mmCIF file of C-alpha atoms in Angstrom:
data_model
loop_
_atom_site.group_PDB
_atom_site.id
_atom_site.type_symbol
_atom_site.label_atom_id
_atom_site.label_comp_id
_atom_site.label_asym_id
_atom_site.label_seq_id
_atom_site.Cartn_x
_atom_site.Cartn_y
_atom_site.Cartn_z
ATOM 1 C CA MET S 1 31.096 32.014 -52.552
ATOM 2 C CA MET S 2 34.679 33.004 -51.883
ATOM 3 C CA SER S 3 34.150 36.570 -53.493
ATOM 4 C CA MET S 4 31.049 37.042 -51.147
ATOM 5 C CA LEU S 5 33.107 36.139 -48.119
ATOM 6 C CA GLN S 6 35.890 38.359 -49.177
ATOM 7 C CA LEU S 7 33.390 41.158 -49.777
ATOM 8 C CA CYS S 8 31.869 40.607 -46.109
ATOM 9 C CA LEU S 9 35.333 40.760 -44.648
ATOM 10 C CA SER S 10 36.246 43.891 -46.506
ATOM 11 C CA ILE S 11 33.103 45.642 -45.467
ATOM 12 C CA GLY S 12 33.716 44.508 -41.950
ATOM 13 C CA LEU S 13 37.323 45.790 -41.925
ATOM 14 C CA LEU S 14 36.334 48.970 -43.536
ATOM 15 C CA LEU S 15 33.617 49.580 -40.722
ATOM 16 C CA ALA S 16 36.175 48.691 -38.073
ATOM 17 C CA ILE S 17 38.628 51.226 -39.530
ATOM 18 C CA LEU S 18 35.785 53.864 -39.714
ATOM 19 C CA LYS S 19 34.888 53.166 -36.284
ATOM 20 C CA PHE S 20 38.562 53.466 -34.973
ATOM 21 C CA LEU S 21 38.991 56.751 -36.961
ATOM 22 C CA LYS S 22 35.882 58.240 -35.424
ATOM 23 C CA SER S 23 36.924 57.199 -31.831
ATOM 24 C CA TYR S 24 40.428 58.615 -32.504
ATOM 25 C CA LEU S 25 39.210 62.069 -33.820
ATOM 26 C CA GLU S 26 36.746 62.304 -30.953
ATOM 27 C CA TRP S 27 39.696 61.568 -28.577
ATOM 28 C CA TYR S 28 41.976 63.812 -30.326
ATOM 29 C CA ARG S 29 39.638 66.912 -30.557
ATOM 30 C CA SER S 30 38.060 66.509 -27.156
ATOM 31 C CA PRO S 31 37.578 69.829 -25.257
ATOM 32 C CA LEU S 32 38.808 67.941 -22.156
ATOM 33 C CA TRP S 33 42.367 68.564 -23.243
ATOM 34 C CA ALA S 34 41.988 72.115 -22.110
ATOM 35 C CA ILE S 35 41.807 70.889 -18.509
ATOM 36 C CA PRO S 36 45.116 70.668 -16.550
ATOM 37 C CA GLY S 37 46.842 67.318 -16.694
ATOM 38 C CA PRO S 38 49.595 65.380 -18.354
ATOM 39 C CA PRO S 39 50.235 66.781 -21.791
ATOM 40 C CA PHE S 40 48.947 65.157 -25.043
ATOM 41 C CA ARG S 41 52.379 64.202 -26.239
ATOM 42 C CA ILE S 42 52.752 61.511 -23.534
ATOM 43 C CA ALA S 43 49.415 59.986 -24.222
ATOM 44 C CA SER S 44 48.145 57.472 -26.837
ATOM 45 C CA TRP S 45 44.703 56.502 -27.848
ATOM 46 C CA PHE S 46 45.332 52.859 -27.122
ATOM 47 C CA LEU S 47 47.022 53.009 -23.667
ATOM 48 C CA GLY S 48 46.468 56.616 -22.512
ATOM 49 C CA GLN S 49 48.411 57.220 -19.355
ATOM 50 C CA LEU S 50 48.056 53.645 -18.152
ATOM 51 C CA PRO S 51 51.694 52.754 -18.290
ATOM 52 C CA VAL S 52 52.500 55.589 -15.934
ATOM 53 C CA THR S 53 49.762 54.865 -13.439
ATOM 54 C CA ILE S 54 50.837 51.234 -13.235
ATOM 55 C CA LYS S 55 54.535 51.839 -12.739
ATOM 56 C CA GLU S 56 54.237 54.255 -9.867
ATOM 57 C CA PRO S 57 52.566 53.846 -6.442
ATOM 58 C CA PHE S 58 48.795 54.426 -6.475
ATOM 59 C CA MET S 59 47.696 57.849 -7.232
ATOM 60 C CA GLU S 60 51.243 59.320 -7.301
ATOM 61 C CA PRO S 61 51.013 60.367 -10.923
ATOM 62 C CA HIS S 62 47.639 62.075 -10.331
ATOM 63 C CA LYS S 63 49.023 63.957 -7.358
ATOM 64 C CA ARG S 64 52.010 65.118 -9.518
ATOM 65 C CA TRP S 65 49.773 66.222 -12.205
ATOM 66 C CA TRP S 66 47.690 68.115 -9.545
ATOM 67 C CA LYS S 67 50.731 69.866 -8.286
ATOM 68 C CA GLN S 68 51.911 70.717 -11.636
ATOM 69 C CA ALA S 69 48.573 72.387 -12.417
ATOM 70 C CA GLY S 70 49.055 74.575 -9.373
ATOM 71 C CA GLY S 71 47.342 72.632 -6.803
ATOM 72 C CA GLY S 72 48.740 73.069 -3.112
ATOM 73 C CA ARG S 73 50.900 76.105 -3.728
ATOM 74 C CA PRO S 74 50.735 79.032 -1.435
ATOM 75 C CA GLY S 75 48.367 81.782 -2.731
ATOM 76 C CA THR S 76 48.760 85.636 -2.302
ATOM 77 C CA ASP S 77 46.422 85.501 0.684
ATOM 78 C CA GLY S 78 48.527 82.906 2.375
ATOM 79 C CA ALA S 79 46.090 79.990 1.534
ATOM 80 C CA THR S 80 46.876 77.104 -0.704
ATOM 81 C CA THR S 81 45.642 77.139 -4.274
ATOM 82 C CA ASP S 82 43.910 74.316 -5.843
ATOM 83 C CA ALA S 83 43.278 72.891 -9.366
ATOM 84 C CA ASP S 84 39.547 72.164 -9.593
ATOM 85 C CA PHE S 85 40.018 69.403 -12.246
ATOM 86 C CA ILE S 86 42.629 67.110 -13.467
ATOM 87 C CA HIS S 87 42.420 65.331 -16.922
ATOM 88 C CA PHE S 88 44.119 62.262 -17.974
ATOM 89 C CA CYS S 89 43.485 59.456 -20.577
ATOM 90 C CA PHE S 90 42.702 55.697 -20.071
ATOM 91 C CA VAL S 91 42.717 52.883 -22.381
ATOM 92 C CA GLY S 92 40.856 52.956 -25.858
ATOM 93 C CA GLY S 93 40.646 56.614 -26.262
ATOM 94 C CA SER S 94 38.593 57.214 -22.975
ATOM 95 C CA HIS S 95 39.029 60.395 -21.020
ATOM 96 C CA ARG S 96 39.005 60.667 -17.258
ATOM 97 C CA VAL S 97 38.504 63.733 -15.013
ATOM 98 C CA ILE S 98 39.327 63.894 -11.320
ATOM 99 C CA VAL S 99 37.373 66.476 -9.465
ATOM 100 C CA THR S 100 39.427 68.159 -6.609
ATOM 101 C CA ASN S 101 37.177 70.900 -5.618
ATOM 102 C CA ALA S 102 35.258 70.035 -2.529
ATOM 103 C CA ASP S 103 32.148 72.178 -3.641
ATOM 104 C CA VAL S 104 31.875 70.626 -7.002
ATOM 105 C CA VAL S 105 32.216 67.013 -5.388
ATOM 106 C CA ARG S 106 29.439 67.996 -3.029
ATOM 107 C CA GLN S 107 27.270 68.896 -5.951
ATOM 108 C CA ILE S 108 27.861 65.703 -7.820
ATOM 109 C CA LEU S 109 27.323 63.643 -4.583
ATOM 110 C CA MET S 110 24.106 65.425 -3.605
ATOM 111 C CA ALA S 111 22.628 65.577 -7.066
ATOM 112 C CA ASN S 112 19.674 63.422 -8.064
ATOM 113 C CA ALA S 113 21.795 60.989 -10.078
ATOM 114 C CA GLY S 114 19.020 58.635 -10.844
ATOM 115 C CA ARG S 115 17.023 61.270 -12.719
ATOM 116 C CA ASP S 116 19.716 63.825 -13.959
ATOM 117 C CA PRO S 117 22.004 62.241 -16.652
ATOM 118 C CA ARG S 118 24.691 64.766 -16.122
ATOM 119 C CA TYR S 119 25.494 63.040 -12.754
ATOM 120 C CA LEU S 120 25.377 59.445 -13.730
ATOM 121 C CA LYS S 121 28.362 57.735 -12.043
ATOM 122 C CA LYS S 122 29.031 55.196 -14.951
ATOM 123 C CA LEU S 123 31.233 53.162 -12.746
ATOM 124 C CA ASP S 124 31.283 50.144 -14.955
ATOM 125 C CA ILE S 125 34.839 49.108 -13.887
ATOM 126 C CA ILE S 126 33.940 49.574 -10.208
ATOM 127 C CA VAL S 127 30.794 47.482 -10.650
ATOM 128 C CA SER S 128 32.734 44.762 -12.423
ATOM 129 C CA ILE S 129 35.138 44.592 -9.346
ATOM 130 C CA VAL S 130 32.944 45.186 -6.351
ATOM 131 C CA GLY S 131 29.641 44.748 -7.684
ATOM 132 C CA TRP S 132 26.355 46.803 -6.912
ATOM 133 C CA GLY S 133 26.565 48.652 -3.519
ATOM 134 C CA LEU S 134 26.700 52.150 -1.841
ATOM 135 C CA LEU S 135 29.676 53.022 -4.032
ATOM 136 C CA SER S 136 28.059 52.338 -7.247
ATOM 137 C CA LEU S 137 24.277 52.482 -7.028
ATOM 138 C CA GLU S 138 22.292 55.537 -8.164
ATOM 139 C CA GLY S 139 19.301 57.528 -7.277
ATOM 140 C CA GLU S 140 16.734 55.929 -4.936
ATOM 141 C CA ASP S 141 18.696 52.699 -4.607
ATOM 142 C CA TRP S 142 21.630 54.681 -3.376
ATOM 143 C CA GLN S 143 19.470 56.845 -1.116
ATOM 144 C CA ARG S 144 17.887 53.647 0.464
ATOM 145 C CA HIS S 145 21.399 52.106 1.181
ATOM 146 C CA ARG S 146 22.570 55.571 2.528
ATOM 147 C CA ARG S 147 19.676 55.512 5.019
ATOM 148 C CA VAL S 148 20.705 52.076 6.190
ATOM 149 C CA VAL S 149 24.298 53.001 7.064
ATOM 150 C CA HIS S 150 23.563 56.590 8.160
ATOM 151 C CA PRO S 151 23.112 55.928 11.765
ATOM 152 C CA SER S 152 26.588 54.553 12.192
ATOM 153 C CA PHE S 153 28.032 57.762 10.975
ATOM 154 C CA ARG S 154 26.159 60.157 12.878
ATOM 155 C CA PRO S 155 28.506 63.022 13.945
ATOM 156 C CA ARG S 156 27.922 62.394 17.720
ATOM 157 C CA PHE S 157 28.489 58.657 17.294
ATOM 158 C CA VAL S 158 31.629 59.068 15.395
ATOM 159 C CA LYS S 159 32.974 61.657 17.736
ATOM 160 C CA ASP S 160 32.462 59.375 20.785
ATOM 161 C CA SER S 161 34.023 56.480 18.946
ATOM 162 C CA LEU S 162 37.050 58.412 17.891
ATOM 163 C CA GLU S 163 37.540 59.625 21.489
ATOM 164 C CA ARG S 164 37.366 55.999 22.693
ATOM 165 C CA VAL S 165 39.472 54.375 20.054
ATOM 166 C CA VAL S 166 42.041 56.857 18.697
ATOM 167 C CA PRO S 167 44.237 57.464 22.093
ATOM 168 C CA ASP S 168 44.711 53.695 22.457
ATOM 169 C CA LEU S 169 45.761 53.087 18.907
ATOM 170 C CA VAL S 170 48.060 56.247 18.633
ATOM 171 C CA SER S 171 49.773 55.229 21.958
ATOM 172 C CA ARG S 172 50.367 51.690 20.617
ATOM 173 C CA PHE S 173 51.527 53.025 17.293
ATOM 174 C CA ILE S 174 54.122 55.426 18.987
ATOM 175 C CA SER S 175 55.324 52.682 21.294
ATOM 176 C CA GLN S 176 56.231 50.637 18.195
ATOM 177 C CA TRP S 177 58.326 53.603 16.779
ATOM 178 C CA ARG S 178 60.120 53.994 20.111
ATOM 179 C CA ARG S 179 61.104 50.399 20.412
ATOM 180 C CA ALA S 180 62.447 50.288 16.820
ATOM 181 C CA GLU S 181 66.175 50.055 16.373
ATOM 182 C CA GLU S 182 67.609 53.557 16.135
ATOM 183 C CA GLY S 183 68.442 54.490 12.564
ATOM 184 C CA ARG S 184 65.475 52.749 11.067
ATOM 185 C CA GLU S 185 63.948 54.431 7.898
ATOM 186 C CA ILE S 186 60.108 55.030 8.335
ATOM 187 C CA ASP S 187 57.756 55.343 5.362
ATOM 188 C CA VAL S 188 55.489 57.809 7.166
ATOM 189 C CA MET S 189 52.582 57.582 4.657
ATOM 190 C CA GLU S 190 52.653 53.764 4.777
ATOM 191 C CA HIS S 191 52.765 53.586 8.645
ATOM 192 C CA PHE S 192 50.071 56.238 8.986
ATOM 193 C CA SER S 193 47.967 54.545 6.380
ATOM 194 C CA ASN S 194 47.973 51.320 8.588
ATOM 195 C CA LEU S 195 46.990 53.372 11.589
ATOM 196 C CA ALA S 196 44.209 54.962 9.745
ATOM 197 C CA LEU S 197 43.006 51.623 8.618
ATOM 198 C CA ASP S 198 42.725 50.345 12.174
ATOM 199 C CA VAL S 199 40.953 53.465 13.341
ATOM 200 C CA LEU S 200 38.463 53.288 10.530
ATOM 201 C CA GLY S 201 37.906 49.476 11.424
ATOM 202 C CA ARG S 202 37.207 50.060 14.999
ATOM 203 C CA VAL S 203 35.204 53.126 14.497
ATOM 204 C CA ALA S 204 33.054 52.286 11.522
ATOM 205 C CA PHE S 205 32.692 48.631 11.665
ATOM 206 C CA SER S 206 33.666 47.646 15.223
ATOM 207 C CA HIS S 207 36.257 45.302 13.615
ATOM 208 C CA ASP S 208 39.964 45.087 14.099
ATOM 209 C CA PHE S 209 41.918 44.922 10.741
ATOM 210 C CA HIS S 210 45.169 44.217 12.783
ATOM 211 C CA ALA S 211 47.000 46.692 10.379
ATOM 212 C CA LEU S 212 49.177 47.871 13.390
ATOM 213 C CA ASP S 213 50.573 44.204 13.565
ATOM 214 C CA SER S 214 52.519 45.122 10.413
ATOM 215 C CA VAL S 215 54.127 48.062 12.302
ATOM 216 C CA SER S 216 54.944 45.794 15.184
ATOM 217 C CA LYS S 217 56.637 43.215 12.874
ATOM 218 C CA TRP S 218 58.616 46.178 11.287
ATOM 219 C CA ALA S 219 59.759 47.307 14.859
ATOM 220 C CA ASP S 220 61.000 43.893 15.439
ATOM 221 C CA GLY S 221 63.318 44.023 12.316
ATOM 222 C CA ASN S 222 66.700 45.441 11.922
ATOM 223 C CA VAL S 223 68.225 48.228 9.837
ATOM 224 C CA GLY S 224 68.165 47.345 6.282
ATOM 225 C CA ALA S 225 66.441 47.969 2.984
ATOM 226 C CA ASP S 226 64.916 44.426 3.012
ATOM 227 C CA VAL S 227 62.983 44.955 6.295
ATOM 228 C CA ASP S 228 62.140 48.717 6.292
ATOM 229 C CA GLY S 229 58.894 48.345 4.403
ATOM 230 C CA LEU S 230 55.692 46.960 6.173
ATOM 231 C CA SER S 231 54.361 43.493 5.492
ATOM 232 C CA PRO S 232 50.917 43.129 4.014
ATOM 233 C CA VAL S 233 47.906 43.401 6.314
ATOM 234 C CA THR S 234 46.496 39.841 6.908
ATOM 235 C CA ASP S 235 43.053 40.666 7.244
ATOM 236 C CA ARG S 236 40.748 38.789 4.710
ATOM 237 C CA MET S 237 38.671 41.756 3.754
ATOM 238 C CA VAL S 238 41.817 43.889 3.356
ATOM 239 C CA GLN S 239 43.437 41.253 1.183
ATOM 240 C CA ALA S 240 40.437 40.831 -1.021
ATOM 241 C CA LEU S 241 40.155 44.610 -1.751
ATOM 242 C CA ARG S 242 43.804 44.761 -2.575
ATOM 243 C CA ALA S 243 43.410 41.828 -5.066
ATOM 244 C CA LEU S 244 40.321 43.375 -6.557
ATOM 245 C CA PHE S 245 41.962 46.787 -7.220
ATOM 246 C CA THR S 246 45.051 45.326 -8.421
ATOM 247 C CA LEU S 247 45.237 45.651 -12.198
ATOM 248 C CA ASN S 248 46.720 43.016 -14.490
ATOM 249 C CA THR S 249 46.643 42.636 -18.276
ATOM 250 C CA LYS S 250 43.998 39.962 -18.253
ATOM 251 C CA LYS S 251 41.565 42.113 -16.088
ATOM 252 C CA LEU S 252 42.165 45.208 -18.127
ATOM 253 C CA VAL S 253 41.565 43.477 -21.446
ATOM 254 C CA LEU S 254 38.381 41.823 -20.297
ATOM 255 C CA ASN S 255 36.959 45.049 -18.971
ATOM 256 C CA VAL S 256 37.846 47.127 -22.025
ATOM 257 C CA PHE S 257 36.027 44.726 -24.304
ATOM 258 C CA GLY S 258 33.027 44.247 -21.921
ATOM 259 C CA LEU S 259 33.996 40.642 -20.997
ATOM 260 C CA SER S 260 34.325 41.012 -17.287
ATOM 261 C CA LYS S 261 31.945 38.062 -16.734
ATOM 262 C CA LEU S 262 34.794 35.891 -17.849
ATOM 263 C CA ASP S 263 37.119 37.116 -15.175
ATOM 264 C CA TRP S 264 36.736 34.115 -12.947
ATOM 265 C CA GLU S 265 39.611 35.291 -10.729
ATOM 266 C CA THR S 266 37.853 38.475 -9.914
ATOM 267 C CA GLN S 267 34.576 36.742 -9.116
ATOM 268 C CA ARG S 268 36.277 34.312 -6.702
ATOM 269 C CA THR S 269 37.916 37.308 -5.011
ATOM 270 C CA ARG S 270 34.662 39.253 -4.906
ATOM 271 C CA LYS S 271 32.999 36.212 -3.083
ATOM 272 C CA ALA S 272 35.960 36.091 -0.652
ATOM 273 C CA LEU S 273 35.280 39.786 -0.082
ATOM 274 C CA ASN S 274 31.626 39.086 0.499
ATOM 275 C CA ASP S 275 32.349 36.243 2.885
ATOM 276 C CA ALA S 276 34.750 38.461 4.786
ATOM 277 C CA VAL S 277 32.149 41.195 5.197
ATOM 278 C CA ASP S 278 29.428 38.743 6.220
ATOM 279 C CA ASP S 279 31.885 37.331 8.839
ATOM 280 C CA ILE S 280 32.486 40.937 10.250
ATOM 281 C CA ILE S 281 28.697 41.668 10.272
ATOM 282 C CA GLN S 282 27.986 38.303 12.208
ATOM 283 C CA LYS S 283 30.722 39.092 14.867
ATOM 284 C CA VAL S 284 29.311 42.577 15.309
ATOM 285 C CA ARG S 285 25.742 41.138 15.712
ATOM 286 C CA SER S 286 27.000 38.572 18.363
ATOM 287 C CA LYS S 287 28.647 41.542 20.231
ATOM 288 C CA VAL S 288 25.511 43.413 20.152
ATOM 289 C CA GLU S 289 23.305 40.573 21.199
ATOM 290 C CA THR S 290 25.748 39.682 24.205
ATOM 291 C CA THR S 291 25.652 43.438 25.229
ATOM 292 C CA VAL S 292 21.905 43.561 25.167
ATOM 293 C CA ASN S 293 21.420 40.365 27.118
#
């Protein structure tokens, strides 16, 4: 009995080793290494470039790799050059490719992904985080959801909304900078991200994320490293999205081994996100009914 158990364990171990070797060789010999990106020597089969992407701000390593590949440099005709693709590795010997060429992105997004296997999104991690929706659906399901939201993004509607919303928000934004104490350090990207969030909320969702409230609190502070950053946006939807897209070891391990259903924390956060979105929809409906009546 013991020798049979030992034999089964030995066979299982041998199969696991062979599977690992197969995966490692596929990773090592992948033609994707020819695409510009971080060099092979700083990657590993197990973690890929994950340690780098976690330590630095969101997408900063990817932007650096894009610049190192020639993206954003002035060309001979005066226009900036671009690197169409950026390659890097993720955990478990998986490869990732970021498409930066607008024409290729359009081809991917406009392709019949439901029927053409070359353009399947395969966003398993995104689905495990936010569930099925416009971001993760394929084919006819995606087209049906796209038709539902399309009226809100008609060019004329968006243009009118921007003309109505942007001047007021920009004026408020600039006034916060002007009343801040002289000598304050400004993280321009962070400040403009909050401005863009409020513009997006007003124009696309008729909802105020109150992101500029963080800029107002910053303006009330004094010169100093402890107060020069912006406080987090307090909107429930934004907080839920931030929590969903914040990686931690537990979430990462469960996703890698296909056990995302055991990630109770993510499921609770996803429910909080759904509740926040439902609340926004109800408020918009109430405004529309009041306007009609």
